[in-house]
Short mmCIF file of N, CA and C in Angstrom, two decimals:
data_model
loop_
_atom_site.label_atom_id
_atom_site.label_comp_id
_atom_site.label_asym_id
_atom_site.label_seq_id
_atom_site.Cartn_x
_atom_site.Cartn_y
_atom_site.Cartn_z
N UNK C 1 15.95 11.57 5.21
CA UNK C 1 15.66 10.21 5.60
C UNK C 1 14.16 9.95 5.43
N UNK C 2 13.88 8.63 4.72
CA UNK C 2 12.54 8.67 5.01
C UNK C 2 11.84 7.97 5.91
N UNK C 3 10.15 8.07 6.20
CA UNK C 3 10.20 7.61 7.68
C UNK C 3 9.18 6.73 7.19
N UNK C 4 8.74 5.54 7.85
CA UNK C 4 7.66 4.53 7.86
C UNK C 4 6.24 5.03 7.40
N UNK C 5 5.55 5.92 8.21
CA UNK C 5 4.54 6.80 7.69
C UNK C 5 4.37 7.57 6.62
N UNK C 6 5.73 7.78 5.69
CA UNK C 6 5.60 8.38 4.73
C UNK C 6 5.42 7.32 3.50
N UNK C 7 5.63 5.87 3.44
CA UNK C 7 5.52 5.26 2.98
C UNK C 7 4.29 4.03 2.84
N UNK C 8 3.61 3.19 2.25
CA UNK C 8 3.25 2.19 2.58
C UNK C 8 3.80 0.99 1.51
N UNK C 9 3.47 -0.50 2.15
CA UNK C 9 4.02 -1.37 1.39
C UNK C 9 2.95 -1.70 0.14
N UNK C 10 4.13 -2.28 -0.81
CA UNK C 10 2.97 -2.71 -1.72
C UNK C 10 3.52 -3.82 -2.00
N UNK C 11 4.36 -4.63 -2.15
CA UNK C 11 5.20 -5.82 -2.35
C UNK C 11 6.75 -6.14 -1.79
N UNK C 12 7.23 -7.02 -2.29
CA UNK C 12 8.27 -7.73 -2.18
C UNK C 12 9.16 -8.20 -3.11
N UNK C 13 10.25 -7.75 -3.41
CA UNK C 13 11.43 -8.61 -4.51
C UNK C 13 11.37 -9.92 -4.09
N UNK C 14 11.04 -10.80 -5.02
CA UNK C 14 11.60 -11.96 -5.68
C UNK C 14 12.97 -12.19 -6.26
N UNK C 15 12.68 -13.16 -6.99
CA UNK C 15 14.18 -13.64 -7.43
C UNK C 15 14.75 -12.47 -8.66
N UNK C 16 15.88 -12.30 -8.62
CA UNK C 16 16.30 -11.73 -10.09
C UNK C 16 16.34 -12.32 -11.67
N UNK C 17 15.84 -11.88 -12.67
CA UNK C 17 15.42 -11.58 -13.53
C UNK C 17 16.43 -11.66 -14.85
N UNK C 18 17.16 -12.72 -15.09
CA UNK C 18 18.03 -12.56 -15.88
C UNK C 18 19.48 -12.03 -15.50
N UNK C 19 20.16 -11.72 -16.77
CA UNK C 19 21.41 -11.32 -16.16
C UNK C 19 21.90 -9.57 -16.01
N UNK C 20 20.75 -8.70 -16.35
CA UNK C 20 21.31 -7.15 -16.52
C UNK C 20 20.43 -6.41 -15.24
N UNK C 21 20.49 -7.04 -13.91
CA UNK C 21 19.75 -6.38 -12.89
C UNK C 21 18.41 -6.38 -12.81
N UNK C 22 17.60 -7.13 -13.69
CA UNK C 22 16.15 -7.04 -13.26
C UNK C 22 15.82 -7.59 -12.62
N UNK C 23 14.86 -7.19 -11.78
CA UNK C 23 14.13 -8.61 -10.46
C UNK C 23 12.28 -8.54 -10.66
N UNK C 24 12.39 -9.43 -10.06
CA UNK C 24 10.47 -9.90 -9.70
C UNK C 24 10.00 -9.08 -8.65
N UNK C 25 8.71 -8.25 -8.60
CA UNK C 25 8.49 -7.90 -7.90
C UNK C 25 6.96 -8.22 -7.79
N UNK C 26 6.78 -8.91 -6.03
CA UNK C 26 5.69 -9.20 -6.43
C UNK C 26 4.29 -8.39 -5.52
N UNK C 27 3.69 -7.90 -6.15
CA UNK C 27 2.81 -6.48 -5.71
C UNK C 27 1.71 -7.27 -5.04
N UNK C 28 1.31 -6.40 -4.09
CA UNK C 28 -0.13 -6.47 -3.23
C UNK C 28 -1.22 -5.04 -4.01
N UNK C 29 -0.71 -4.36 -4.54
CA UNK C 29 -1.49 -3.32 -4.83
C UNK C 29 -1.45 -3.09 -6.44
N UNK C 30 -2.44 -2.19 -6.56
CA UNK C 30 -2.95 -1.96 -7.75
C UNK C 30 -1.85 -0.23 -8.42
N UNK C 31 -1.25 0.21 -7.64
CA UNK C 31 -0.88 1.19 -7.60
C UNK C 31 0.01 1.77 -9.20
N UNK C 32 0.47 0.56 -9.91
CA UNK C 32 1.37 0.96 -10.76
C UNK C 32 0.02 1.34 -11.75
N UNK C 33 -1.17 0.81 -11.80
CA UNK C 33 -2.37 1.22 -12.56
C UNK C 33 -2.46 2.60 -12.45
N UNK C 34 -2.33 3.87 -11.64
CA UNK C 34 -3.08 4.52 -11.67
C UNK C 34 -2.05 5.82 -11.32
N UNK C 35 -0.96 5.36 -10.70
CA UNK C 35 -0.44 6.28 -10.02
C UNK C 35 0.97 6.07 -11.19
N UNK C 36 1.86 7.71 -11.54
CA UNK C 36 3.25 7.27 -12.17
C UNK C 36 4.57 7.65 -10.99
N UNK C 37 5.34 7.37 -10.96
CA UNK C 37 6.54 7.42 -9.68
C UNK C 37 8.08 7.30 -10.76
N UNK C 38 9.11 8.26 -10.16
CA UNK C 38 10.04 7.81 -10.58
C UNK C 38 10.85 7.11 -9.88
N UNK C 39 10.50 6.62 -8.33
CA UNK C 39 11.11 5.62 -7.81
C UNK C 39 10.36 4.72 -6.74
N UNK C 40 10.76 4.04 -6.09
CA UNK C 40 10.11 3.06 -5.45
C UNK C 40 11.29 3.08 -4.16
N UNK C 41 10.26 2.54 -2.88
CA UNK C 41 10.90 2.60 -1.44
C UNK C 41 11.33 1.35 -1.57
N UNK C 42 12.82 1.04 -0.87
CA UNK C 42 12.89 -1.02 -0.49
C UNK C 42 13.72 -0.22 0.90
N UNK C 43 13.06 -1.60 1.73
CA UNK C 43 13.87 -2.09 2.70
C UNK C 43 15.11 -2.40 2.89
N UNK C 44 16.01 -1.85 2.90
CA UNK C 44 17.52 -2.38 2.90
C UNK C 44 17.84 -2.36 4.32
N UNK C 45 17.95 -3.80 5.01
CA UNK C 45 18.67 -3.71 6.32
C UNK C 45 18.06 -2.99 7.34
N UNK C 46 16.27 -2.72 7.27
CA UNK C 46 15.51 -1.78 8.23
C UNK C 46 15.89 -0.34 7.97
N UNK C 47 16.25 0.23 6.37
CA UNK C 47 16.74 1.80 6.23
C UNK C 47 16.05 1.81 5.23
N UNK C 48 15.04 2.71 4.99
CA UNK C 48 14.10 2.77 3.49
C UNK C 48 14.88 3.57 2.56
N UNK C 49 15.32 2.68 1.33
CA UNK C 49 16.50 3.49 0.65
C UNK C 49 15.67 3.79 -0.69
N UNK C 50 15.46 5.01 -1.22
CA UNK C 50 14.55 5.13 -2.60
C UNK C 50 15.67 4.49 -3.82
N UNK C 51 14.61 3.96 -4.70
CA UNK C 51 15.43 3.28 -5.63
C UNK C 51 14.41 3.59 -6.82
N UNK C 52 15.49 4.35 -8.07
CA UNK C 52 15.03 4.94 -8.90
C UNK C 52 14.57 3.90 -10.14
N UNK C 53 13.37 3.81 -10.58
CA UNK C 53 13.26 2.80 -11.40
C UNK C 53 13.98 3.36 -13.15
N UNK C 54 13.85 2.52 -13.71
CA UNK C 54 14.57 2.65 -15.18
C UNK C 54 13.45 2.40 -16.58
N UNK C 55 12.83 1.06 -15.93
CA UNK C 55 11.66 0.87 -16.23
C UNK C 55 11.26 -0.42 -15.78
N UNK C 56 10.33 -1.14 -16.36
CA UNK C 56 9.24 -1.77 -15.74
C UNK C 56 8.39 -2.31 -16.76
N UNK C 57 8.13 -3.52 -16.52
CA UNK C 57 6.84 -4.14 -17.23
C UNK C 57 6.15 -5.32 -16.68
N UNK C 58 4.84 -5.42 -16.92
CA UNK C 58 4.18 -6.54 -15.81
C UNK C 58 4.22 -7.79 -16.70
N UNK C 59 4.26 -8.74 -15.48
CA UNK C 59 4.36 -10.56 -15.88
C UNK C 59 3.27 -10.98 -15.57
N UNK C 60 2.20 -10.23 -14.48
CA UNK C 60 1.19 -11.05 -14.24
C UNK C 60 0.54 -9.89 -13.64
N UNK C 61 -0.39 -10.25 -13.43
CA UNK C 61 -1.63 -8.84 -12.50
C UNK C 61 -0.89 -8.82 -11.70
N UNK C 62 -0.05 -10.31 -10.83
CA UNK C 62 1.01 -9.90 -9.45
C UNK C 62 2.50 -9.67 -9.23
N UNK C 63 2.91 -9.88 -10.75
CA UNK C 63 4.30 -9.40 -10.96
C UNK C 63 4.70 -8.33 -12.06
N UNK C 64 5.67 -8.03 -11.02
CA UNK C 64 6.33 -6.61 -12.04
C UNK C 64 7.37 -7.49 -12.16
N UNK C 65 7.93 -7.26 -13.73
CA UNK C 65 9.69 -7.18 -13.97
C UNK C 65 9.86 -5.40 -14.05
N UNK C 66 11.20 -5.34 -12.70
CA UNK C 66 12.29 -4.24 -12.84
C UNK C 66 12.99 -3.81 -12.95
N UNK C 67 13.15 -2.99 -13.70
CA UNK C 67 15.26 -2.95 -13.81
C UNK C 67 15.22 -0.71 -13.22
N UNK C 68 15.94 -1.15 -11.91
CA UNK C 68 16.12 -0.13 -11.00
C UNK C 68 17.56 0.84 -11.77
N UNK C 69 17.57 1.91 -11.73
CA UNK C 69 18.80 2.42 -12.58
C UNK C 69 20.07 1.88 -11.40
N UNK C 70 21.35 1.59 -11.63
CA UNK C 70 22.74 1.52 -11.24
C UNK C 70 22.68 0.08 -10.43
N UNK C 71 21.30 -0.74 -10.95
CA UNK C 71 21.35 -2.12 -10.94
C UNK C 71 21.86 -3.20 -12.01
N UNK C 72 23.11 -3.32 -12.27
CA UNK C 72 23.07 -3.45 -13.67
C UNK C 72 23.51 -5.30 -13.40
N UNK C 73 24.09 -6.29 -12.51
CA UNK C 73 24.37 -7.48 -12.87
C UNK C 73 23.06 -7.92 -11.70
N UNK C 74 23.32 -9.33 -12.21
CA UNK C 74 22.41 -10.39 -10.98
C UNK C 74 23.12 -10.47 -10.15
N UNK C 75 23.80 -10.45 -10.06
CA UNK C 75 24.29 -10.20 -8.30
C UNK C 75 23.75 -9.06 -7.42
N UNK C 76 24.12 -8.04 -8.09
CA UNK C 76 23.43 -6.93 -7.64
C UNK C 76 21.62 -7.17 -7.87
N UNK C 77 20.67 -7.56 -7.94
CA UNK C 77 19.98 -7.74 -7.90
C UNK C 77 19.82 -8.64 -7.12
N UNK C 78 20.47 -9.98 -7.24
CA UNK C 78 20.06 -11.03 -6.08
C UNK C 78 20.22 -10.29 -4.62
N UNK C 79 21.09 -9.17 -4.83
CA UNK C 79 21.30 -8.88 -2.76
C UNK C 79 19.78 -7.97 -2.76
N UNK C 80 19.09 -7.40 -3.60
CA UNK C 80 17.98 -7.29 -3.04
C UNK C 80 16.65 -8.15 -3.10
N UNK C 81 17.22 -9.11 -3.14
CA UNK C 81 15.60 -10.44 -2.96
C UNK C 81 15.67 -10.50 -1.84
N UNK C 82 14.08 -10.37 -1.37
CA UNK C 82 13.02 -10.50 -0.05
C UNK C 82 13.18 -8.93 0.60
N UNK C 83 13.24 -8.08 0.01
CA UNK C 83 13.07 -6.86 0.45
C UNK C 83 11.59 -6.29 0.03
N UNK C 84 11.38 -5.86 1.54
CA UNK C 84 10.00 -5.34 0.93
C UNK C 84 9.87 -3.81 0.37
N UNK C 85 8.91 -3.50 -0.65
CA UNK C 85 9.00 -2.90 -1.72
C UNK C 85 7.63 -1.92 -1.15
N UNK C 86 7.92 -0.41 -0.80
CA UNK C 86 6.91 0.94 -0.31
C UNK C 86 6.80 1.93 -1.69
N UNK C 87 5.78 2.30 -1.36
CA UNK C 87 5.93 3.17 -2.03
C UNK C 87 5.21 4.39 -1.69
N UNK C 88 5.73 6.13 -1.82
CA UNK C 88 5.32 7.01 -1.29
C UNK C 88 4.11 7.46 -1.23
N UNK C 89 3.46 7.86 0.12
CA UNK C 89 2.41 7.90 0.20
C UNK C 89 1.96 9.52 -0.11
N UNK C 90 2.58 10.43 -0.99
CA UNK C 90 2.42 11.73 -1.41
C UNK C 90 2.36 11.62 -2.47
N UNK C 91 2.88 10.51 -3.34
CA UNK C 91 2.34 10.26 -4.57
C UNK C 91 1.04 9.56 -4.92
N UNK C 92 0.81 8.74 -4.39
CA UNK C 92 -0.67 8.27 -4.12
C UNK C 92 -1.41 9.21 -3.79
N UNK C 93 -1.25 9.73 -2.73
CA UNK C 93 -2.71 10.86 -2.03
C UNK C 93 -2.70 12.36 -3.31
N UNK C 94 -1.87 12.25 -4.17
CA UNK C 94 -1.95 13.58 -5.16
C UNK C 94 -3.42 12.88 -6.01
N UNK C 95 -2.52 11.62 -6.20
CA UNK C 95 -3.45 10.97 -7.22
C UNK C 95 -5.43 11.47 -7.20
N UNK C 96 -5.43 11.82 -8.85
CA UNK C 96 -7.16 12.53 -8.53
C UNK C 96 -7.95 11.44 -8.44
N UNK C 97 -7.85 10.29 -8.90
CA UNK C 97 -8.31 8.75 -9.00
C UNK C 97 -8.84 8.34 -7.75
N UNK C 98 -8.33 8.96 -6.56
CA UNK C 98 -8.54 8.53 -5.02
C UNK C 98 -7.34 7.27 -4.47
N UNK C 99 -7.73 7.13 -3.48
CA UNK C 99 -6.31 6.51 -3.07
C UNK C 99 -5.88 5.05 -3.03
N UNK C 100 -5.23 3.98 -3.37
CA UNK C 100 -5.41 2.31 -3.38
C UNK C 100 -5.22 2.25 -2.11
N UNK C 101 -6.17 0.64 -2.06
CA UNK C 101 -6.37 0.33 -0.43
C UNK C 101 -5.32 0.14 0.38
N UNK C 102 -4.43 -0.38 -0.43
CA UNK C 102 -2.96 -0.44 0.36
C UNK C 102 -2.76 1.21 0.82
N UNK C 103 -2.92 1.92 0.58
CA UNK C 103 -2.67 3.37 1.08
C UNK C 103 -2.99 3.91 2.02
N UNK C 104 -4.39 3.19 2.46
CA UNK C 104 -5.02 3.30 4.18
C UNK C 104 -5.18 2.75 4.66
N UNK C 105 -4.17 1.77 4.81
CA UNK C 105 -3.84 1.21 6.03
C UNK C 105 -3.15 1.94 7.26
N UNK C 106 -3.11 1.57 8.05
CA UNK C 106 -2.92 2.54 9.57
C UNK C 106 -3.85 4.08 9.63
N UNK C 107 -4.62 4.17 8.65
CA UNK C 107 -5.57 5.24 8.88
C UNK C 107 -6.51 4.92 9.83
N UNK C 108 -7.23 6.13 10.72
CA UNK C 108 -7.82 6.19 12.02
C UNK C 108 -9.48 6.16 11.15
N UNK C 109 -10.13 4.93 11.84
CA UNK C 109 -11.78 5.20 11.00
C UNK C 109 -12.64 5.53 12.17
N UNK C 110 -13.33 6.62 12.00
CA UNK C 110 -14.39 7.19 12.69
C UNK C 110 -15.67 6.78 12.43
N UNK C 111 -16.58 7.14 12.87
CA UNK C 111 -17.93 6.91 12.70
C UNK C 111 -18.71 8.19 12.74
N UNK C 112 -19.31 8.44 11.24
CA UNK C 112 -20.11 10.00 11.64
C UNK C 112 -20.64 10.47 12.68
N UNK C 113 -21.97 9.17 12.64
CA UNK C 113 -23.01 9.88 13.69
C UNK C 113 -22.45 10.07 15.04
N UNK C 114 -21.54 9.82 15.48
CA UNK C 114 -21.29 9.87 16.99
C UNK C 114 -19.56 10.11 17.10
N UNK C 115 -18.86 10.18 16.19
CA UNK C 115 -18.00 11.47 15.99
C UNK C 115 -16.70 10.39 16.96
N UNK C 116 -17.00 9.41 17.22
CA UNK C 116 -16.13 8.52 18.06
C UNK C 116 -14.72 7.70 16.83
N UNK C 117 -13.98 7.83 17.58
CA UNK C 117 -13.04 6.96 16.83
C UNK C 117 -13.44 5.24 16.82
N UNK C 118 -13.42 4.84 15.98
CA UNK C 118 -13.99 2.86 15.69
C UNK C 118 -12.55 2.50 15.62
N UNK C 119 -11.23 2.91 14.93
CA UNK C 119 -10.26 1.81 15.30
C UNK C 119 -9.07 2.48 14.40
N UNK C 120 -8.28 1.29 13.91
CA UNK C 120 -7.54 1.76 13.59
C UNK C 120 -7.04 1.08 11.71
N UNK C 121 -7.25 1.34 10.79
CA UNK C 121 -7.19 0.36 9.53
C UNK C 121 -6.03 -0.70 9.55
N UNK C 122 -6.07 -1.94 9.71
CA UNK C 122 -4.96 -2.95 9.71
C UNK C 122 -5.03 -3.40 8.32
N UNK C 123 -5.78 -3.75 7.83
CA UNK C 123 -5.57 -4.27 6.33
C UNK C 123 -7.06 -3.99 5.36
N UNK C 124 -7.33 -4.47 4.60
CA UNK C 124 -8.44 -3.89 3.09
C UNK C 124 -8.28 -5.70 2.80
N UNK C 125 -9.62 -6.05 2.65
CA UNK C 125 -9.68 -7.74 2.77
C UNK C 125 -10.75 -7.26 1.52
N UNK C 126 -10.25 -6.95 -0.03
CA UNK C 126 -10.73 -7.35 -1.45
C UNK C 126 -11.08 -8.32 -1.64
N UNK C 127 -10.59 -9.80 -0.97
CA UNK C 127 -10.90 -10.86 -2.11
C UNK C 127 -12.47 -11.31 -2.14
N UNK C 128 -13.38 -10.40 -1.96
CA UNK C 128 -14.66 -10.48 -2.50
C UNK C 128 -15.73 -9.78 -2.86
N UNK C 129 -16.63 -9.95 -3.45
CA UNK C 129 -17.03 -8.67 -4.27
C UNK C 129 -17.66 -7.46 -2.68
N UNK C 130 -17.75 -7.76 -2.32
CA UNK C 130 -17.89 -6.81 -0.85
C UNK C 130 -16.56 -6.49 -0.07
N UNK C 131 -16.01 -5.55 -0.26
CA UNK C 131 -14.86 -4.83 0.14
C UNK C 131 -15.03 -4.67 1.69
N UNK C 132 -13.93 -5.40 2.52
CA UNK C 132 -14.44 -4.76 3.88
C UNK C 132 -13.10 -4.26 4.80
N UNK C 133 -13.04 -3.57 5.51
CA UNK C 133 -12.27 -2.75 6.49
C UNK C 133 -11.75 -3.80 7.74
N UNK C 134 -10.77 -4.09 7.87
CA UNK C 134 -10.32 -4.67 8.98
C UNK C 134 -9.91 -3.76 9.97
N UNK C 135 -10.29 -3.52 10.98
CA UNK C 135 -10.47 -2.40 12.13
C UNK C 135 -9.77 -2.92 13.33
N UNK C 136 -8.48 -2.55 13.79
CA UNK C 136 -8.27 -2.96 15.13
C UNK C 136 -8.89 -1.49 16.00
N UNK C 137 -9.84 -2.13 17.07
CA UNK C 137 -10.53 -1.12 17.70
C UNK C 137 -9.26 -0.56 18.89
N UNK C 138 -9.72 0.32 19.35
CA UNK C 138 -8.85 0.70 20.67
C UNK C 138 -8.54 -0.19 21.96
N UNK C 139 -9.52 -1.18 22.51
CA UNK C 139 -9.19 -1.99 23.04
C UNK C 139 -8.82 -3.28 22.77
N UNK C 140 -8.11 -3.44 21.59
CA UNK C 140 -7.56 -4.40 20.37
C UNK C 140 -7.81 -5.42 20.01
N UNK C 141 -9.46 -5.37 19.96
CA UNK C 141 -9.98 -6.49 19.18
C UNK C 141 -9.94 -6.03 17.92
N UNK C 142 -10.61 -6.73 17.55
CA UNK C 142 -10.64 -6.45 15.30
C UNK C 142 -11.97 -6.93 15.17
N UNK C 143 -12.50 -6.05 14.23
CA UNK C 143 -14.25 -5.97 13.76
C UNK C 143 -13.95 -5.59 12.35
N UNK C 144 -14.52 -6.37 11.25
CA UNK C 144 -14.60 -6.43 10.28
C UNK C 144 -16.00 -5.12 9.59
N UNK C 145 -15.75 -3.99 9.06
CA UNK C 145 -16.37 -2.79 8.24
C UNK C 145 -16.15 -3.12 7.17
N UNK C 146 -17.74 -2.47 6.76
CA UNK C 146 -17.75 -2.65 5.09
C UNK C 146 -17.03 -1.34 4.50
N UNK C 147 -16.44 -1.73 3.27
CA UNK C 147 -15.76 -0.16 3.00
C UNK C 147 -16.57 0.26 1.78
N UNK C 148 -17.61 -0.08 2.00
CA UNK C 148 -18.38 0.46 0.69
C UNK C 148 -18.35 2.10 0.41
N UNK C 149 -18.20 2.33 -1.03
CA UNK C 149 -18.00 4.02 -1.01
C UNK C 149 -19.07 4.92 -0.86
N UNK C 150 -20.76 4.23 -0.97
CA UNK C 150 -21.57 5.29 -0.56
C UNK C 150 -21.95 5.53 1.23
N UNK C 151 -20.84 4.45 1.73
CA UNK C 151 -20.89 4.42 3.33
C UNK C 151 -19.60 5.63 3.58
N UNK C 152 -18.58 5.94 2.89
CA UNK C 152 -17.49 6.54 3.65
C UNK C 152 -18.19 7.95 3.18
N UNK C 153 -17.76 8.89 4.37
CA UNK C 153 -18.69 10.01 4.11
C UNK C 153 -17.28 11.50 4.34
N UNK C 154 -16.02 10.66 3.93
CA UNK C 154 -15.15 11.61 4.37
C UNK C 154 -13.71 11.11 4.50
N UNK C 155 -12.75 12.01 3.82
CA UNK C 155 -11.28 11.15 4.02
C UNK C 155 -10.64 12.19 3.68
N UNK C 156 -9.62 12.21 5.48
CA UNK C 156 -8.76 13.18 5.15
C UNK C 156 -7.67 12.88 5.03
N UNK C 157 -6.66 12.89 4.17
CA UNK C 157 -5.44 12.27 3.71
C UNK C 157 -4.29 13.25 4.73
N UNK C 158 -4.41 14.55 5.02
CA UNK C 158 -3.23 14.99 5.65
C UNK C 158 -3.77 14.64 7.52
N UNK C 159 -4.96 14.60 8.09
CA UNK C 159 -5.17 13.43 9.16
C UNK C 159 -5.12 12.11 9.50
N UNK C 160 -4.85 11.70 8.13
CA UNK C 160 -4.96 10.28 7.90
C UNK C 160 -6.36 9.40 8.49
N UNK C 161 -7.69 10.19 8.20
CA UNK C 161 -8.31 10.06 9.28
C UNK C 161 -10.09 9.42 8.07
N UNK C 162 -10.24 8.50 7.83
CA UNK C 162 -11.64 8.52 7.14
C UNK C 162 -12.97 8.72 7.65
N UNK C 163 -14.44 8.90 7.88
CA UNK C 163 -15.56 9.27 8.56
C UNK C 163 -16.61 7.96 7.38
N UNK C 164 -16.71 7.12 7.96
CA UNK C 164 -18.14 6.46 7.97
C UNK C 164 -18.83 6.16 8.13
N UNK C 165 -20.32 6.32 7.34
CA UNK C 165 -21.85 5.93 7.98
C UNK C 165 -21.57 4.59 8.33
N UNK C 166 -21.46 3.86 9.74
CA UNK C 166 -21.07 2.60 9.97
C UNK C 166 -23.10 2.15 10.17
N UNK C 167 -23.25 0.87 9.65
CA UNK C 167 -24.87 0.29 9.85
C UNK C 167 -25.06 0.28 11.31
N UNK C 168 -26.30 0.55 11.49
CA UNK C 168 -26.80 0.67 12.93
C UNK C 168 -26.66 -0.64 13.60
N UNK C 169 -26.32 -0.75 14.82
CA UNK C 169 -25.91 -2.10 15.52
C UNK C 169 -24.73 -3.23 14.75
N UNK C 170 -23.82 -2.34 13.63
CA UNK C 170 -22.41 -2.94 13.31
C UNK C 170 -21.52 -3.64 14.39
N UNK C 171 -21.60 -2.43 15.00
CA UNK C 171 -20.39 -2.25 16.41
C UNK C 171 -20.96 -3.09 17.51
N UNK C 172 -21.90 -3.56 18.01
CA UNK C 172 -22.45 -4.03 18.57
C UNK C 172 -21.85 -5.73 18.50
N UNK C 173 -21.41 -6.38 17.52
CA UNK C 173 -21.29 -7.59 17.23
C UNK C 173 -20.02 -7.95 17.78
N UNK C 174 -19.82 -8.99 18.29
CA UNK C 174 -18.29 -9.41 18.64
C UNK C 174 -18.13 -10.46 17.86
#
């Protein structure tokens, strides 16, 4: 069985794709760039069921067309539109490339100098040229970190745990 933590999301099925089982899939991550998989996680009914792809080709930087093997009509494809679409997080963390941001999310971010836990990763906010860390802290506010890479000074993928030089008086801000 697989479990939530072993996975993270990267999209969502859309509509199906013609008539021989292909569907839309529409990605939050960069992952099909860098990483190869022979299957992909979906949501079926709250049960993460692996679903073996067949192949694949992109429609847009945000859509995949897929055709999943023993998906073969639109029907069978339409019952999986609005399922959200994981993918394993042991295939990513092999990856020598380093890991897509979708991948550390729910990772624990520390702070070097003082060895304290800062929070917890809720999301990776790209859309500007300054990459920053959305942090729910322990007493569950949210403080926005830069995720710049000459600031992270450490990432352990089997702790799930990253270490960064956070700027002096960051934490300080509400």
């Amino acid at each position: 069985m697989i479990r939530q933590d072993e996975v993270y999301r990267i999209g969502r099925i859309g509509k199906a794709h013609g008539v021989k089982g292909e569907v839309s899939i529409h990605i939050d991550d960069d992952v099909f760039d860098h990483v190869d998989a022979d299957y992909l996680v979906l949501d079926i009914d709250g049960i993460l069921v692996p679903f073996y792809m067949e192949e694949y080709r992109f429609r847009s930087d945000e859509t995949v067309l897929m055709k999943f093997c023993d998906i073969d009509t639109m029907e069978q494809a339409r019952s999986l539109t609005g399922a959200d679409v994981y993918f394993p997080r042991s295939l990513s963390e092999a990856d020598e490339g380093g890991l897509s941001w979708a991948a550390i999310i729910g990772f624990t971010l520390t702070d070097q100098q003082t060895g304290k836990v800062v929070g917890t990763i809720t999301a990776v906010d790209d859309s500007t040229i300054n990459t920053l860390f959305e942090v729910e802290r322990p007493d569950g506010t949210a403080i926005l970190i830069p995720a710049a890479e000459d600031l992270i000074t450490d990432i352990d993928t089997d702790k799930r745990v990253i270490t960064i030089a956070i700027p002096e008086g960051l934490l300080d801000i509400n």
